[in-house]
Short mmCIF file of C-alpha atoms in Angstrom, two decimals:
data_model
loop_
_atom_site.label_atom_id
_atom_site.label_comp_id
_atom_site.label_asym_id
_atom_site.label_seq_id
_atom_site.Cartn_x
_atom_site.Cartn_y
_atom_site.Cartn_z
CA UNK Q 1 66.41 100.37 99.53
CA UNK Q 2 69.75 101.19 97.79
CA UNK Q 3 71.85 104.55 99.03
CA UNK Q 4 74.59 105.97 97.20
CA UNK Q 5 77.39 107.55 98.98
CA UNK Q 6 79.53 110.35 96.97
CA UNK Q 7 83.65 109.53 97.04
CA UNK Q 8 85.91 112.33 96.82
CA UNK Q 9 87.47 112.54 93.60
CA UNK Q 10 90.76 111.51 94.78
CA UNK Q 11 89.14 108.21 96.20
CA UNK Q 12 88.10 107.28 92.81
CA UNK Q 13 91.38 108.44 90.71
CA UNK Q 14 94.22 108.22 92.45
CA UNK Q 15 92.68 105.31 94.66
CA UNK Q 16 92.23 103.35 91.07
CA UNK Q 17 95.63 101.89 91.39
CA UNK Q 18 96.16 101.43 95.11
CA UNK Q 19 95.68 97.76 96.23
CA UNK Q 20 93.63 97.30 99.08
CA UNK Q 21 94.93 97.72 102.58
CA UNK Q 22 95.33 93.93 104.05
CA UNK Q 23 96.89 92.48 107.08
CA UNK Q 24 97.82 89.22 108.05
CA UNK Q 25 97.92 88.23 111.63
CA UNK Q 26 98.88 85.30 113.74
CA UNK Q 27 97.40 83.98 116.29
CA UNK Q 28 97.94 80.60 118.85
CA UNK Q 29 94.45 78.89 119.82
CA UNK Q 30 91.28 77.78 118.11
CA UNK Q 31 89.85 80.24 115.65
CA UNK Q 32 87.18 81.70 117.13
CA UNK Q 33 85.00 81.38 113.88
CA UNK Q 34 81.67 81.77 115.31
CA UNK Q 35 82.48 84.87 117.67
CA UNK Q 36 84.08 86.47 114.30
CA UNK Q 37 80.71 85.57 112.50
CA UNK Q 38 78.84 87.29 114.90
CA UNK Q 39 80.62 90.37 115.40
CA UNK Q 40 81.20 90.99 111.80
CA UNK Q 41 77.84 91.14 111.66
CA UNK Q 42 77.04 93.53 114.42
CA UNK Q 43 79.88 95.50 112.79
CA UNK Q 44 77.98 95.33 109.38
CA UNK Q 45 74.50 96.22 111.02
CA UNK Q 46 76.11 99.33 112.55
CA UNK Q 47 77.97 100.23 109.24
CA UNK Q 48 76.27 99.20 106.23
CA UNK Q 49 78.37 100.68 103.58
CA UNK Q 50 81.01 98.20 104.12
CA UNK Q 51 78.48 95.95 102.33
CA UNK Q 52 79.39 97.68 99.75
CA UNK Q 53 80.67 97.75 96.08
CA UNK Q 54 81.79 100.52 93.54
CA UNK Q 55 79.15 102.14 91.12
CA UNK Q 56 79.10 104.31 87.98
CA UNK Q 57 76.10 106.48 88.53
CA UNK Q 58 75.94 109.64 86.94
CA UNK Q 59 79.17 109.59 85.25
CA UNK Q 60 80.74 109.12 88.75
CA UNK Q 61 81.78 106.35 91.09
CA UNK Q 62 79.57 105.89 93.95
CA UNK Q 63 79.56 103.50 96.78
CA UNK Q 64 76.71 101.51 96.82
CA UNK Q 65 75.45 99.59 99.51
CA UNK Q 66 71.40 98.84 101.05
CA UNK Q 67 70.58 101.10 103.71
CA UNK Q 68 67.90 98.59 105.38
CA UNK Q 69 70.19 96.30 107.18
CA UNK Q 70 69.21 93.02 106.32
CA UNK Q 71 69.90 89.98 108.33
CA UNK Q 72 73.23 90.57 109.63
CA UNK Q 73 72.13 87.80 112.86
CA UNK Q 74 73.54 84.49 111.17
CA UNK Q 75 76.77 84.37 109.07
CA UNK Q 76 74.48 82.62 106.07
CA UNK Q 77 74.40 86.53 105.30
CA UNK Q 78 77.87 86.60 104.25
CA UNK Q 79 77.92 83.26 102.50
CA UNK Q 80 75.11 84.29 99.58
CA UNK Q 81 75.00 88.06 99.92
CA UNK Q 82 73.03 88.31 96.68
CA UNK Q 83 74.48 90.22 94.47
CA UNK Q 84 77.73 91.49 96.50
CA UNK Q 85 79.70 88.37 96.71
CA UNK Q 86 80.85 89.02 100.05
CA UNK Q 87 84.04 86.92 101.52
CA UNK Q 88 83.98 87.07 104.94
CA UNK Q 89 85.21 83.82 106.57
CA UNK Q 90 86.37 80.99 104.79
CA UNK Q 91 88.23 78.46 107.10
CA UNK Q 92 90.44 76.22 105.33
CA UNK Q 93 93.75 74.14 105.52
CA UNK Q 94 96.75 76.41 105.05
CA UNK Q 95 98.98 73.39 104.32
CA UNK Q 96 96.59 73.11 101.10
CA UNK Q 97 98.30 75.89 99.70
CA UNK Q 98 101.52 76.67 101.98
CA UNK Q 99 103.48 76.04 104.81
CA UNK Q 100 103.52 78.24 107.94
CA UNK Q 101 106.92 79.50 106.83
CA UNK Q 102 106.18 80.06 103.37
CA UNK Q 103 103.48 82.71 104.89
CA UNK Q 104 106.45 84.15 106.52
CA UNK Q 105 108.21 85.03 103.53
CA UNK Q 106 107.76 88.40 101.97
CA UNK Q 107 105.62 87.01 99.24
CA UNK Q 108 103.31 85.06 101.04
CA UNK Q 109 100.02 87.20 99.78
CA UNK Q 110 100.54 85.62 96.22
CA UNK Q 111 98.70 82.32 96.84
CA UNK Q 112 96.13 83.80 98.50
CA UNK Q 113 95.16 86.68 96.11
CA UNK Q 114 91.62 85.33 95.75
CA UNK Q 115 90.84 85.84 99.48
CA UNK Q 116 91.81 89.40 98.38
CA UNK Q 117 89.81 92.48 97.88
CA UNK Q 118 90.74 93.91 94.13
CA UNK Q 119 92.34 97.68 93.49
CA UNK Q 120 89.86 99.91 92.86
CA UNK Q 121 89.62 100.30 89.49
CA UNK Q 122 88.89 96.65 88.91
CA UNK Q 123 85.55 96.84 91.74
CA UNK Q 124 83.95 99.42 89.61
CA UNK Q 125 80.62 98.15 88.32
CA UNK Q 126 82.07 94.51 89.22
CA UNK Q 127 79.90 93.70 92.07
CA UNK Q 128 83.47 93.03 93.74
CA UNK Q 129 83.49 93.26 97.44
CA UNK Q 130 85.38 96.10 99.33
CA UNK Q 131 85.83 94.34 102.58
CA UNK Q 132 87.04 90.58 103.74
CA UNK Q 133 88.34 88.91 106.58
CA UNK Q 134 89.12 85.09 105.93
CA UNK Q 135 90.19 82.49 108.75
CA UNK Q 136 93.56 80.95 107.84
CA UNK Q 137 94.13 77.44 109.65
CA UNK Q 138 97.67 76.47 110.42
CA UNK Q 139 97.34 73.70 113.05
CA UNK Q 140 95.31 72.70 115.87
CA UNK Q 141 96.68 75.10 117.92
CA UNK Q 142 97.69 78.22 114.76
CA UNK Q 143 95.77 80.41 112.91
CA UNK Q 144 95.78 83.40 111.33
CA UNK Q 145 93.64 86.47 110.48
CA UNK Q 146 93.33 87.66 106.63
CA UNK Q 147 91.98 91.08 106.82
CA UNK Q 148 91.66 93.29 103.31
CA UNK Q 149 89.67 96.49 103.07
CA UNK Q 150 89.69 98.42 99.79
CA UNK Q 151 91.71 101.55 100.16
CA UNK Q 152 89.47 103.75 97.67
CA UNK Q 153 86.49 103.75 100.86
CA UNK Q 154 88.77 103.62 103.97
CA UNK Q 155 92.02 105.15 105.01
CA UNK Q 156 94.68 103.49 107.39
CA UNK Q 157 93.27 105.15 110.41
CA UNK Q 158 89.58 103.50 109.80
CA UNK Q 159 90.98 99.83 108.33
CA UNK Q 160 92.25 99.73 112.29
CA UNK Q 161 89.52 101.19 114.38
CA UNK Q 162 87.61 98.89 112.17
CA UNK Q 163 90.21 95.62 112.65
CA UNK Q 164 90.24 96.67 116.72
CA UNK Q 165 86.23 95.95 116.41
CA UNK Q 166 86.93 92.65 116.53
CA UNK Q 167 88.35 92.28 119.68
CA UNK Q 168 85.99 91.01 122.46
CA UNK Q 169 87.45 94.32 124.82
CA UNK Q 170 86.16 96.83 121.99
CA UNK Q 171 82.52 97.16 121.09
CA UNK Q 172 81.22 97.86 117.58
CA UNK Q 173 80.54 101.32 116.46
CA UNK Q 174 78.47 103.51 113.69
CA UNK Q 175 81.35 105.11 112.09
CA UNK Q 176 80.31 108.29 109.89
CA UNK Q 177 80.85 107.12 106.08
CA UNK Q 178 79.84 110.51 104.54
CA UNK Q 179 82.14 112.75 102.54
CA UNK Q 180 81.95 116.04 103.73
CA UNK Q 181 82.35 117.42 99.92
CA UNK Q 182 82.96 121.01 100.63
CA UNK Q 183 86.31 120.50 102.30
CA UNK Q 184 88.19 119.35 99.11
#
C-alpha cells in the first residue's frame, strides 16, 4: 500500500534549490559493509518514508513511500528497490576515481556526484531517491562514509540523529515524519 505524506510548502519551494545535505567521513579499519546493510535496514523498517521519492499529487508535492515494510532483512532490498532506485551501499575502489588527497580538497564531491542524492526540484516525479549512504574504499586499512539525505524531507537536526543510527552504541528509532500543518 502506498501513503502520501503532506510537505510544508516551504519544503517544496524554497527546498527546490537546496542540494541535499551530505557528509563525508573517514574512517581507519575494514568497512563494516554487512553491519551497515543490516542496520540500514532496521533503520528503514522503523522509518519507511526514507524509502521515499517526491510526488505531484493533487497539484502538490507529496512524499511517497509504501507503508507495508517490505523486506528490509537482506540488503538485496536496496540493490533492486523496484521502482525507487535506491543507492545505499556501493563499495568500490576510490583510487578508480581519486586519490585520498584529492578527497581532501574542497572539491572532492565533484567526482562522486552520482553517489549523490539530487536537489529537490530535480526528484519530483523522477523516482530519484532521497536518501544514500555509499561505502568509499581507500585502502586495506581506509574508508570512508558517503552519507546524502535530501534536504526538502529532513532538516540538519534529523540528517544526524539519523547518521548517529548507525553507530553500534545507538539503536534505531521510529522518528515521527508527519507535518503538523497547522503550525505554519
Amino acid at each position: 500500500m502506498t501513503e502520501y505524506l503532506e510537505l510544508f510548502e516551504f519544503e517544496t519551494v524554497n527546498m527546490r534549490d537546496v542540494h541535499a545535505v551530505t557528509t563525508l567521513t573517514f574512517y581507519d579499519g575494514i568497512a563494516p559493509v554487512e553491519y551497515l546493510q543490516k542496520r540500514v535496514c532496521e533503520i528503514f523498517a522503523l522509518n519507511p518514508w526514507l524509502d521515499s521519492c517526491l510526488k505531484t499529487k493533487n497539484g502538490k508535492v507529496t512524499l511517497e513511500y509504501r507503508s507495508a515494510v517490505e523486506s528490509y532483512e537482506t540488503a538485496e532490498r536496496f540493490k533492486s528497490s523496484g521502482g525507487h532506485k535506491i543507492t545505499v551501499l556501493e563499495p568500490f575502489e576510490v583510487s578508480d576515481l581519486l586519490s585520498e588527497n584529492d578527497l581532501k580538497d574542497h572539491n572532492y564531491f565533484k567526482p562522486l556526484e552520482k553517489y549523490i542524492v539530487k536537489k529537490g526540484r530535480q526528484c519530483v516525479d523522477a523516482d530519484e531517491p532521497l536518501f544514500k549512504l555509499t561505502v568509499l574504499t581507500l585502502s586495506e586499512s581506509k574508508f570512508a562514509l558517503l552519507y546524502s539525505l535530501s534536504h526538502t524531507i529532513v532538516d540538519g537536526y534529523t540528517y544526524y540523529v539519523l547518521y548517529n543510527m548507525l553507530s553500534v552504541s545507538v539503536s534505531p528509532t521510529a522518528l515521527i515524519a508527519t507535518r503538523v500543518m497547522e503550525y505554519v
